[in-house]
Tab-separated table of C-alpha atoms in Angstrom:
chain	number	residue	atom	x	y	z
K	20	MET	CA	0.000	0.000	0.000
K	21	LYS	CA	2.929	2.291	0.775
K	22	ASN	CA	4.212	1.808	-2.790
K	23	PHE	CA	0.829	2.791	-4.155
K	24	TYR	CA	0.868	6.116	-2.258
K	25	LEU	CA	4.444	6.777	-3.394
K	26	LEU	CA	3.397	6.160	-6.994
K	27	ILE	CA	0.487	8.608	-6.669
K	28	ILE	CA	2.721	11.276	-5.134
K	29	PHE	CA	5.313	10.725	-7.877
K	30	LEU	CA	2.697	11.064	-10.637
K	31	ILE	CA	1.344	14.278	-9.126
K	32	PHE	CA	4.881	15.651	-8.840
K	33	ILE	CA	5.674	14.777	-12.476
K	34	SER	CA	2.432	16.373	-13.700
K	35	LEU	CA	3.407	19.619	-11.950
K	36	VAL	CA	7.026	19.619	-13.118
K	37	ILE	CA	6.622	18.734	-16.815
K	38	PRO	CA	5.540	21.769	-18.862
K	39	THR	CA	2.098	21.536	-20.409
K	40	ASN	CA	3.502	22.210	-23.901
K	41	PHE	CA	5.723	19.153	-23.559
K	42	VAL	CA	2.720	16.959	-22.881
K	43	LYS	CA	0.365	18.513	-25.429
K	44	GLY	CA	2.980	19.345	-28.044
K	45	LYS	CA	3.125	22.545	-30.020
K	46	GLU	CA	0.368	23.502	-32.384
K	47	LYS	CA	0.975	21.578	-35.569
K	48	THR	CA	0.201	22.227	-39.173
K	49	VAL	CA	-2.446	19.762	-40.333
K	50	VAL	CA	-3.391	18.708	-43.851
K	51	GLY	CA	-6.641	16.791	-43.939
K	52	ILE	CA	-9.282	15.564	-46.321
K	53	GLU	CA	-12.887	15.245	-45.215
K	54	ASP	CA	-14.680	11.908	-45.309
K	55	VAL	CA	-17.194	11.652	-48.144
K	56	SER	CA	-20.205	9.451	-48.846
K	57	VAL	CA	-20.504	8.692	-52.563
K	58	PRO	CA	-23.794	7.232	-53.777
K	59	VAL	CA	-23.846	4.137	-56.017
K	60	ASN	CA	-23.566	5.369	-59.622
K	61	GLY	CA	-23.239	8.909	-58.303
K	62	SER	CA	-20.756	11.552	-57.251
K	63	ALA	CA	-19.947	13.635	-54.195
K	64	GLN	CA	-17.494	16.342	-53.199
K	65	THR	CA	-15.006	16.616	-50.382
K	66	ILE	CA	-12.563	19.314	-49.300
K	67	LEU	CA	-8.810	19.168	-48.719
K	68	HIS	CA	-7.975	21.449	-45.759
K	69	LEU	CA	-4.790	23.022	-44.421
K	70	TYR	CA	-4.746	24.216	-40.795
K	71	LYS	CA	-2.210	26.325	-38.900
K	72	ALA	CA	0.108	27.002	-41.845
K	73	LYS	CA	3.007	29.358	-41.104
K	74	ASP	CA	5.034	31.068	-43.851
K	75	LEU	CA	3.858	28.533	-46.448
K	76	THR	CA	5.243	29.010	-49.978
K	77	SER	CA	4.929	25.565	-51.578
K	78	ILE	CA	2.566	22.589	-51.509
K	79	GLN	CA	3.342	19.239	-53.151
K	80	LEU	CA	0.689	16.758	-52.059
K	81	ASP	CA	-0.731	13.466	-53.276
K	82	ILE	CA	-4.118	12.018	-52.403
K	83	SER	CA	-4.205	8.235	-52.932
K	84	PHE	CA	-7.479	6.381	-53.504
K	85	ASP	CA	-8.759	2.912	-54.408
K	86	SER	CA	-9.670	3.099	-58.112
K	87	ALA	CA	-11.855	-0.009	-57.810
K	88	VAL	CA	-14.229	1.993	-55.595
K	89	VAL	CA	-14.004	5.699	-56.554
K	90	ILE	CA	-12.558	7.805	-59.337
K	91	PRO	CA	-11.861	11.530	-58.937
K	92	THR	CA	-13.277	13.535	-61.821
K	93	LEU	CA	-12.529	17.101	-60.822
K	94	THR	CA	-10.365	19.138	-58.473
K	95	GLU	CA	-11.021	22.837	-58.039
K	96	GLU	CA	-8.828	25.385	-56.266
K	97	LYS	CA	-10.317	27.114	-53.256
K	98	ASP	CA	-8.403	29.586	-51.045
K	99	LEU	CA	-4.984	29.377	-52.710
K	100	PRO	CA	-5.108	30.881	-56.217
K	101	GLY	CA	-2.802	29.206	-58.692
K	102	MET	CA	-3.188	25.716	-57.226
K	103	ASN	CA	-2.944	23.089	-59.936
K	104	SER	CA	-3.802	19.425	-59.870
K	105	THR	CA	-3.460	16.314	-61.973
K	106	ILE	CA	-5.564	13.189	-61.693
K	107	ASP	CA	-3.257	10.209	-62.210
K	108	SER	CA	-5.757	7.357	-62.621
K	109	ALA	CA	-3.055	4.850	-63.603
K	110	ASN	CA	-1.433	5.239	-60.161
K	111	SER	CA	-4.637	6.033	-58.223
K	112	LYS	CA	-3.392	9.460	-57.109
K	113	ILE	CA	-4.303	13.098	-57.306
K	114	HIS	CA	-1.247	15.370	-57.469
K	115	ILE	CA	-1.758	18.850	-56.000
K	116	ASN	CA	0.827	21.612	-56.351
K	117	TRP	CA	0.910	25.260	-55.360
K	118	VAL	CA	3.724	27.814	-55.235
K	119	ASN	CA	3.739	31.394	-53.954
K	120	ASP	CA	6.640	33.854	-53.738
K	121	SER	CA	5.620	35.217	-50.351
K	122	GLY	CA	4.712	33.031	-47.402
K	123	VAL	CA	1.115	32.765	-46.256
K	124	SER	CA	-0.121	31.807	-42.809
K	125	GLY	CA	-3.466	30.621	-41.524
K	126	ASP	CA	-6.148	28.059	-42.287
K	127	PHE	CA	-7.036	27.316	-45.907
K	128	ASP	CA	-9.292	25.117	-47.982
K	129	ILE	CA	-6.866	23.901	-50.646
K	130	ALA	CA	-9.240	22.176	-53.049
K	131	THR	CA	-12.662	20.711	-53.623
K	132	ILE	CA	-12.436	17.191	-55.029
K	133	THR	CA	-15.301	15.391	-56.773
K	134	PHE	CA	-15.362	11.588	-56.600
K	135	ASN	CA	-17.570	9.283	-58.686
K	136	SER	CA	-18.343	5.737	-57.631
K	137	THR	CA	-17.099	3.123	-60.071
K	138	GLU	CA	-19.521	0.880	-61.976
K	139	GLN	CA	-18.578	-2.090	-59.800
K	140	ALA	CA	-18.769	-0.216	-56.459
K	141	GLN	CA	-21.361	-1.552	-54.043
K	142	ILE	CA	-22.900	-0.201	-50.872
K	143	GLY	CA	-20.561	-0.741	-47.934
K	144	GLN	CA	-17.342	-0.560	-49.937
K	145	PHE	CA	-14.854	2.173	-49.103
K	146	SER	CA	-11.634	3.781	-50.233
K	147	ASN	CA	-9.043	5.245	-47.910
K	148	LEU	CA	-7.979	8.729	-48.998
K	149	PHE	CA	-4.335	8.969	-47.955
K	150	VAL	CA	-2.628	12.382	-47.802
K	151	THR	CA	1.135	12.416	-48.421
K	152	GLY	CA	3.669	14.923	-49.688
K	153	ASN	CA	5.562	18.035	-48.687
K	154	LEU	CA	4.990	21.608	-47.532
K	155	TYR	CA	7.752	24.232	-47.621
K	156	ASP	CA	8.298	27.666	-46.072
K	157	SER	CA	9.923	30.785	-47.557
K	158	ASN	CA	13.388	29.521	-46.551
K	159	GLY	CA	12.844	26.324	-48.516
K	160	ASP	CA	12.598	24.345	-45.279
K	161	PHE	CA	10.231	21.420	-44.908
K	162	ILE	CA	7.156	22.207	-42.796
K	163	PHE	CA	6.347	19.261	-40.572
K	164	TYR	CA	2.645	18.462	-40.584
K	165	ALA	CA	0.160	15.912	-39.388
K	166	ALA	CA	-1.896	14.222	-42.101
K	167	LYS	CA	-5.579	13.570	-41.470
K	168	ASP	CA	-6.522	10.915	-43.992
K	169	GLY	CA	-10.113	10.569	-45.151
K	170	LEU	CA	-12.510	7.869	-46.218
K	171	ALA	CA	-14.781	7.652	-49.284
K	172	THR	CA	-17.684	5.338	-48.488
K	173	ILE	CA	-20.250	3.977	-50.923
C-alpha cells in the first residue's frame, strides 16, 4: 500500500514539473481531407484542408485512392489561387501543387475534389484517402505536418 501512495505522489509531482507544452505538443500544421459518402452510380465532393500554416510558400501533395471503388473527376482550387492538380488514374493518385513567392499563414481550404463511384462499387465498400507529400516555407525548409486521412464510403 505504501508503494501505491508513493506512486500517486510521484505522478502528481511529475504532472506539476513537466511543462504543459511538452505533454500537449506545439500547435501543428495539419493537412486533412474530409470523409465523403458517394452514392452508387453517383458523385460527391469533399474538401482538402490546411490548418495552422506558417510562412507557407509551396505545396506538393498526393491524395491516394482505391480506383476499384471511386474515381476523382474534378479538383477545383479554393483559397490558394494558382493551385494546380493532376488526376493520375493509372497510379490512383491526385497530385496537388501550389507555389507562392511570399509566405502565407493561416487556415485554408486547398481544393474541392469530386469523386464518382465506379460501376462495380457496391454499398458498404470504401476507399481510404491517404494524404502524403511536402509543404515548404519561404526559406525552402520542410514544414512538418500531421496528415488527417479521409474515407470515401459507398
